[in-house]
């Protein structure tokens, strides 16, 4: 059983959804660019942003509940940079103290209530990071495309590739491009701290998420690769193996994993 619902109005600026899950066996969790606060089965932990699949194993009959944060917003709520949580399952007591963690574990406090209690002094989202996330999720083929589209504001571009674009576009001086590169590096640091990894990794993961969402409606791996924005089927195959540990034929077959169907989205725990 896996049930997902829209986040309550008070949490919609920081949470993508809330969920409940019960599983009779191990469940494959694949990267989705998000961080989750998870409570149940006698524990409370934060599941950091993943770069590869992991297996969630719970006591038979145990029910987990959680809040899935919007990409880029977990760090502010949790009080720790997202890259420090990358590929980690961190007990909440290490972040918020034993009192809150114990109340969550005992059912006195829900994950939604715990997150809501942290919002009063929450800083606003980083607008440049948020815009870059949105552009990467919009289906660009390369990070440079998103950076070029943000070129009107020097602070809101991606390092390296975007600097080359500036020079090719006729930057008046090398110093001008170098100055832009400083802002680009600063943005990259902010992106990594907010999301957990760099824009190139986030683009790879969001593209795979798109393939998973499209899979129930698209017949054939070649067509799925094209619809999701991959260069070709081989490109999809490489990313699928890297992110899930399975070939596309096994992963998208449905019976091989519980998180392919739309009702069982990525990272259901």
CSV table of C-alpha atoms in Angstrom, one decimal:
chain,number,residue,atom,x,y,z
A,1,UNK,CA,0.0,0.0,0.0
A,2,UNK,CA,1.2,3.5,-0.9
A,3,UNK,CA,-0.9,6.6,-0.6
A,4,UNK,CA,0.2,10.0,-1.7
A,5,UNK,CA,-1.6,13.3,-1.2
A,6,UNK,CA,-1.0,17.0,-1.9
A,7,UNK,CA,0.8,18.8,1.0
A,8,UNK,CA,-1.4,20.8,3.3
A,9,UNK,CA,-1.7,24.5,2.3
A,10,UNK,CA,0.7,25.6,5.0
A,11,UNK,CA,3.4,23.3,3.7
A,12,UNK,CA,3.1,23.8,0.0
A,13,UNK,CA,6.0,26.2,-0.3
A,14,UNK,CA,8.4,23.6,1.1
A,15,UNK,CA,6.7,20.1,0.5
A,16,UNK,CA,5.9,18.3,-2.7
A,17,UNK,CA,3.6,15.8,-1.1
A,18,UNK,CA,2.8,13.8,2.0
A,19,UNK,CA,2.5,10.0,2.0
A,20,UNK,CA,1.8,6.8,3.9
A,21,UNK,CA,3.2,3.4,3.0
A,22,UNK,CA,3.1,-0.2,4.1
A,23,UNK,CA,5.0,-2.9,2.4
A,24,UNK,CA,5.3,-6.7,2.8
A,25,UNK,CA,8.9,-6.8,1.6
A,26,UNK,CA,11.8,-4.7,0.5
A,27,UNK,CA,11.0,-1.8,-1.7
A,28,UNK,CA,13.3,-0.3,-4.3
A,29,UNK,CA,13.8,3.5,-3.8
A,30,UNK,CA,15.3,5.3,-6.8
A,31,UNK,CA,16.6,8.9,-6.9
A,32,UNK,CA,14.1,11.7,-7.4
A,33,UNK,CA,16.0,14.8,-6.3
A,34,UNK,CA,14.0,15.1,-3.1
A,35,UNK,CA,14.6,14.8,0.6
A,36,UNK,CA,12.0,13.0,2.8
A,37,UNK,CA,11.2,13.1,6.5
A,38,UNK,CA,10.1,9.6,7.4
A,39,UNK,CA,8.4,8.4,10.6
A,40,UNK,CA,7.3,4.9,11.6
A,41,UNK,CA,8.4,1.3,12.4
A,42,UNK,CA,9.9,2.6,15.6
A,43,UNK,CA,12.1,5.2,14.0
A,44,UNK,CA,12.3,8.7,12.5
A,45,UNK,CA,14.9,9.7,9.9
A,46,UNK,CA,15.7,11.9,7.0
A,47,UNK,CA,16.3,10.3,3.7
A,48,UNK,CA,18.7,12.5,1.8
A,49,UNK,CA,18.9,13.1,-1.9
A,50,UNK,CA,20.0,9.9,-3.6
A,51,UNK,CA,22.4,9.2,-6.5
A,52,UNK,CA,21.6,5.5,-6.7
A,53,UNK,CA,18.9,3.1,-5.7
A,54,UNK,CA,18.6,1.7,-2.2
A,55,UNK,CA,16.3,-0.9,-0.6
A,56,UNK,CA,13.8,0.1,2.1
A,57,UNK,CA,13.1,-2.8,4.5
A,58,UNK,CA,10.5,-2.5,7.2
A,59,UNK,CA,8.8,-4.8,9.8
A,60,UNK,CA,5.9,-6.7,8.2
A,61,UNK,CA,2.7,-4.6,8.7
A,62,UNK,CA,4.6,-1.5,9.8
A,63,UNK,CA,3.2,1.8,8.4
A,64,UNK,CA,5.5,4.7,7.5
A,65,UNK,CA,4.4,8.3,6.9
A,66,UNK,CA,6.4,11.1,5.5
A,67,UNK,CA,6.8,14.6,4.1
A,68,UNK,CA,8.6,14.8,0.8
A,69,UNK,CA,10.3,18.2,0.4
A,70,UNK,CA,10.4,20.2,-2.8
A,71,UNK,CA,13.8,20.1,-4.4
A,72,UNK,CA,15.9,22.9,-2.9
A,73,UNK,CA,13.8,23.5,0.2
A,74,UNK,CA,14.7,20.7,2.6
A,75,UNK,CA,18.0,22.3,3.7
A,76,UNK,CA,16.3,25.4,5.0
A,77,UNK,CA,13.7,23.4,6.9
A,78,UNK,CA,16.0,20.8,8.3
A,79,UNK,CA,18.8,23.2,9.2
A,80,UNK,CA,21.6,21.3,7.3
A,81,UNK,CA,23.0,21.6,3.8
A,82,UNK,CA,21.4,19.0,1.5
A,83,UNK,CA,24.8,17.8,0.3
A,84,UNK,CA,25.6,16.7,3.8
A,85,UNK,CA,22.6,14.3,3.6
A,86,UNK,CA,23.4,13.0,0.1
A,87,UNK,CA,22.9,9.2,0.0
A,88,UNK,CA,22.3,9.1,3.7
A,89,UNK,CA,19.6,8.0,6.1
A,90,UNK,CA,20.1,10.3,9.1
A,91,UNK,CA,18.2,9.9,12.4
A,92,UNK,CA,16.1,13.0,13.0
A,93,UNK,CA,17.4,13.2,16.6
A,94,UNK,CA,20.8,14.2,15.1
A,95,UNK,CA,19.3,17.2,13.4
A,96,UNK,CA,16.4,18.3,15.6
A,97,UNK,CA,17.2,16.7,19.0
A,98,UNK,CA,15.8,13.7,20.8
A,99,UNK,CA,12.6,15.4,22.1
A,100,UNK,CA,11.0,16.0,18.7
A,101,UNK,CA,12.2,12.7,17.3
A,102,UNK,CA,10.7,10.7,20.2
A,103,UNK,CA,7.4,12.5,19.9
A,104,UNK,CA,7.3,11.6,16.2
A,105,UNK,CA,8.3,8.0,16.9
A,106,UNK,CA,5.6,7.7,19.5
A,107,UNK,CA,2.9,9.2,17.3
A,108,UNK,CA,2.4,12.3,19.5
A,109,UNK,CA,3.5,14.5,16.6
A,110,UNK,CA,3.0,13.9,12.9
A,111,UNK,CA,5.6,14.7,10.2
A,112,UNK,CA,3.3,17.4,8.9
A,113,UNK,CA,3.0,19.0,12.3
A,114,UNK,CA,6.8,18.7,12.9
A,115,UNK,CA,7.6,20.5,9.6
A,116,UNK,CA,4.9,23.1,10.1
A,117,UNK,CA,6.5,24.0,13.5
A,118,UNK,CA,9.7,24.9,11.6
A,119,UNK,CA,8.2,27.4,9.1
A,120,UNK,CA,7.8,30.6,11.2
A,121,UNK,CA,11.4,31.7,10.7
A,122,UNK,CA,12.1,30.0,7.4
A,123,UNK,CA,14.1,32.1,5.0
A,124,UNK,CA,12.6,32.7,1.5
A,125,UNK,CA,13.7,30.4,-1.3
A,126,UNK,CA,16.8,31.2,-3.3
A,127,UNK,CA,15.2,32.6,-6.4
A,128,UNK,CA,18.2,31.8,-8.7
A,129,UNK,CA,18.4,28.2,-7.5
A,130,UNK,CA,14.6,27.8,-7.8
A,131,UNK,CA,14.7,29.1,-11.4
A,132,UNK,CA,17.5,26.8,-12.4
A,133,UNK,CA,15.6,23.9,-10.9
A,134,UNK,CA,12.5,24.8,-12.9
A,135,UNK,CA,14.5,25.1,-16.1
A,136,UNK,CA,16.2,21.8,-15.6
A,137,UNK,CA,12.9,20.1,-15.0
A,138,UNK,CA,11.3,21.7,-18.1
A,139,UNK,CA,13.1,19.2,-20.3
A,140,UNK,CA,16.3,20.9,-21.5
A,141,UNK,CA,18.8,18.5,-23.0
A,142,UNK,CA,21.9,20.0,-21.4
A,143,UNK,CA,22.6,22.2,-18.3
A,144,UNK,CA,24.1,24.8,-20.7
A,145,UNK,CA,20.7,25.3,-22.3
A,146,UNK,CA,19.2,26.2,-19.0
A,147,UNK,CA,22.1,28.5,-18.2
A,148,UNK,CA,21.9,30.3,-21.5
A,149,UNK,CA,18.2,31.0,-20.9
A,150,UNK,CA,19.1,32.6,-17.6
A,151,UNK,CA,21.9,34.7,-19.1
A,152,UNK,CA,20.0,38.0,-18.6
A,153,UNK,CA,21.0,37.8,-14.9
A,154,UNK,CA,24.8,37.1,-14.5
A,155,UNK,CA,24.2,35.6,-11.0
A,156,UNK,CA,21.8,33.1,-12.3
A,157,UNK,CA,23.8,30.9,-14.7
A,158,UNK,CA,25.8,27.7,-14.5
A,159,UNK,CA,29.6,27.6,-14.4
A,160,UNK,CA,31.9,26.6,-17.2
A,161,UNK,CA,29.5,26.0,-20.1
A,162,UNK,CA,27.7,29.2,-19.6
A,163,UNK,CA,30.9,31.2,-19.4
A,164,UNK,CA,31.9,29.8,-22.8
A,165,UNK,CA,28.5,30.8,-24.2
A,166,UNK,CA,29.1,34.4,-22.9
A,167,UNK,CA,32.5,34.6,-24.7
A,168,UNK,CA,31.0,33.1,-27.9
A,169,UNK,CA,28.2,35.6,-27.7
A,170,UNK,CA,30.7,38.5,-27.8
A,171,UNK,CA,31.5,39.4,-24.2
A,172,UNK,CA,33.4,42.8,-24.3
A,173,UNK,CA,36.3,41.6,-22.2
A,174,UNK,CA,37.7,38.3,-20.8
A,175,UNK,CA,37.4,40.0,-17.4
A,176,UNK,CA,33.6,40.3,-17.9
A,177,UNK,CA,33.3,36.6,-18.5
A,178,UNK,CA,35.6,35.8,-15.6
A,179,UNK,CA,33.4,38.0,-13.3
A,180,UNK,CA,30.4,36.1,-14.5
A,181,UNK,CA,32.2,32.8,-13.7
A,182,UNK,CA,32.6,33.9,-10.1
A,183,UNK,CA,28.8,34.4,-9.8
A,184,UNK,CA,28.3,31.1,-11.6
A,185,UNK,CA,30.5,29.2,-9.1
A,186,UNK,CA,28.7,30.9,-6.3
A,187,UNK,CA,25.4,29.8,-7.7
A,188,UNK,CA,26.7,26.2,-8.1
A,189,UNK,CA,27.7,26.2,-4.4
A,190,UNK,CA,24.2,27.4,-3.4
A,191,UNK,CA,22.6,24.8,-5.7
A,192,UNK,CA,24.6,21.9,-4.2
A,193,UNK,CA,23.9,23.1,-0.7
A,194,UNK,CA,20.1,23.5,-1.4
A,195,UNK,CA,19.6,20.4,-3.6
A,196,UNK,CA,22.3,18.0,-2.6
A,197,UNK,CA,24.2,17.7,-5.8
A,198,UNK,CA,25.1,19.8,-8.9
A,199,UNK,CA,22.8,20.8,-11.8
A,200,UNK,CA,24.1,18.1,-14.1
A,201,UNK,CA,23.2,15.3,-11.7
A,202,UNK,CA,19.8,16.9,-11.0
A,203,UNK,CA,19.2,17.1,-14.7
A,204,UNK,CA,20.0,13.4,-15.1
A,205,UNK,CA,17.6,12.5,-12.3
A,206,UNK,CA,14.8,14.7,-13.3
A,207,UNK,CA,15.0,13.3,-16.9
A,208,UNK,CA,14.7,9.8,-15.5
A,209,UNK,CA,11.8,10.8,-13.3
A,210,UNK,CA,10.1,12.1,-16.5
A,211,UNK,CA,10.6,8.7,-18.1
A,212,UNK,CA,9.1,6.9,-15.1
A,213,UNK,CA,6.0,9.2,-15.3
A,214,UNK,CA,5.6,8.6,-19.0
A,215,UNK,CA,6.2,4.9,-19.0
A,216,UNK,CA,2.6,3.8,-18.4
A,217,UNK,CA,1.5,5.7,-21.4
A,218,UNK,CA,4.3,5.2,-23.9
A,219,UNK,CA,4.9,1.9,-25.7
A,220,UNK,CA,8.5,0.8,-26.3
A,221,UNK,CA,11.8,1.9,-24.9
A,222,UNK,CA,12.9,3.8,-27.9
A,223,UNK,CA,9.7,5.9,-27.9
A,224,UNK,CA,10.0,6.4,-24.1
A,225,UNK,CA,13.5,7.6,-24.5
A,226,UNK,CA,12.5,10.2,-27.1
A,227,UNK,CA,9.5,11.3,-25.1
A,228,UNK,CA,11.5,11.8,-21.9
A,229,UNK,CA,14.2,13.8,-23.7
A,230,UNK,CA,17.0,11.3,-24.0
A,231,UNK,CA,19.4,11.3,-27.0
A,232,UNK,CA,18.5,7.7,-27.7
A,233,UNK,CA,17.5,4.4,-26.2
A,234,UNK,CA,21.1,3.7,-25.2
A,235,UNK,CA,21.2,6.9,-23.2
A,236,UNK,CA,18.1,5.9,-21.3
A,237,UNK,CA,19.6,2.4,-20.7
A,238,UNK,CA,22.8,3.8,-19.2
A,239,UNK,CA,20.9,6.2,-16.8
A,240,UNK,CA,18.4,3.5,-15.8
A,241,UNK,CA,21.2,1.1,-14.9
A,242,UNK,CA,23.1,3.8,-13.0
A,243,UNK,CA,20.1,5.1,-11.1
A,244,UNK,CA,18.1,1.9,-10.4
A,245,UNK,CA,20.6,-1.0,-10.7
A,246,UNK,CA,18.3,-2.6,-13.3
A,247,UNK,CA,18.0,-2.7,-17.1
A,248,UNK,CA,15.1,-0.7,-18.5
A,249,UNK,CA,13.3,-3.8,-19.6
A,250,UNK,CA,13.4,-5.1,-16.0
A,251,UNK,CA,12.7,-1.8,-14.3
A,252,UNK,CA,9.8,-0.7,-16.5
A,253,UNK,CA,8.3,-4.2,-16.7
A,254,UNK,CA,6.2,-3.3,-13.6
A,255,UNK,CA,6.5,-6.7,-11.8
A,256,UNK,CA,10.2,-6.1,-11.1
A,257,UNK,CA,9.7,-3.0,-9.0
A,258,UNK,CA,6.9,-1.3,-7.0
A,259,UNK,CA,7.6,2.3,-7.8
A,260,UNK,CA,6.9,2.4,-11.5
A,261,UNK,CA,3.2,3.0,-11.6
A,262,UNK,CA,1.9,6.5,-11.1
A,263,UNK,CA,0.2,5.5,-7.9
A,264,UNK,CA,3.6,4.3,-6.6
A,265,UNK,CA,5.8,7.2,-7.4
A,266,UNK,CA,9.6,7.4,-7.1
A,267,UNK,CA,10.9,7.3,-3.6
A,268,UNK,CA,7.8,5.8,-2.1
A,269,UNK,CA,9.2,4.3,1.1
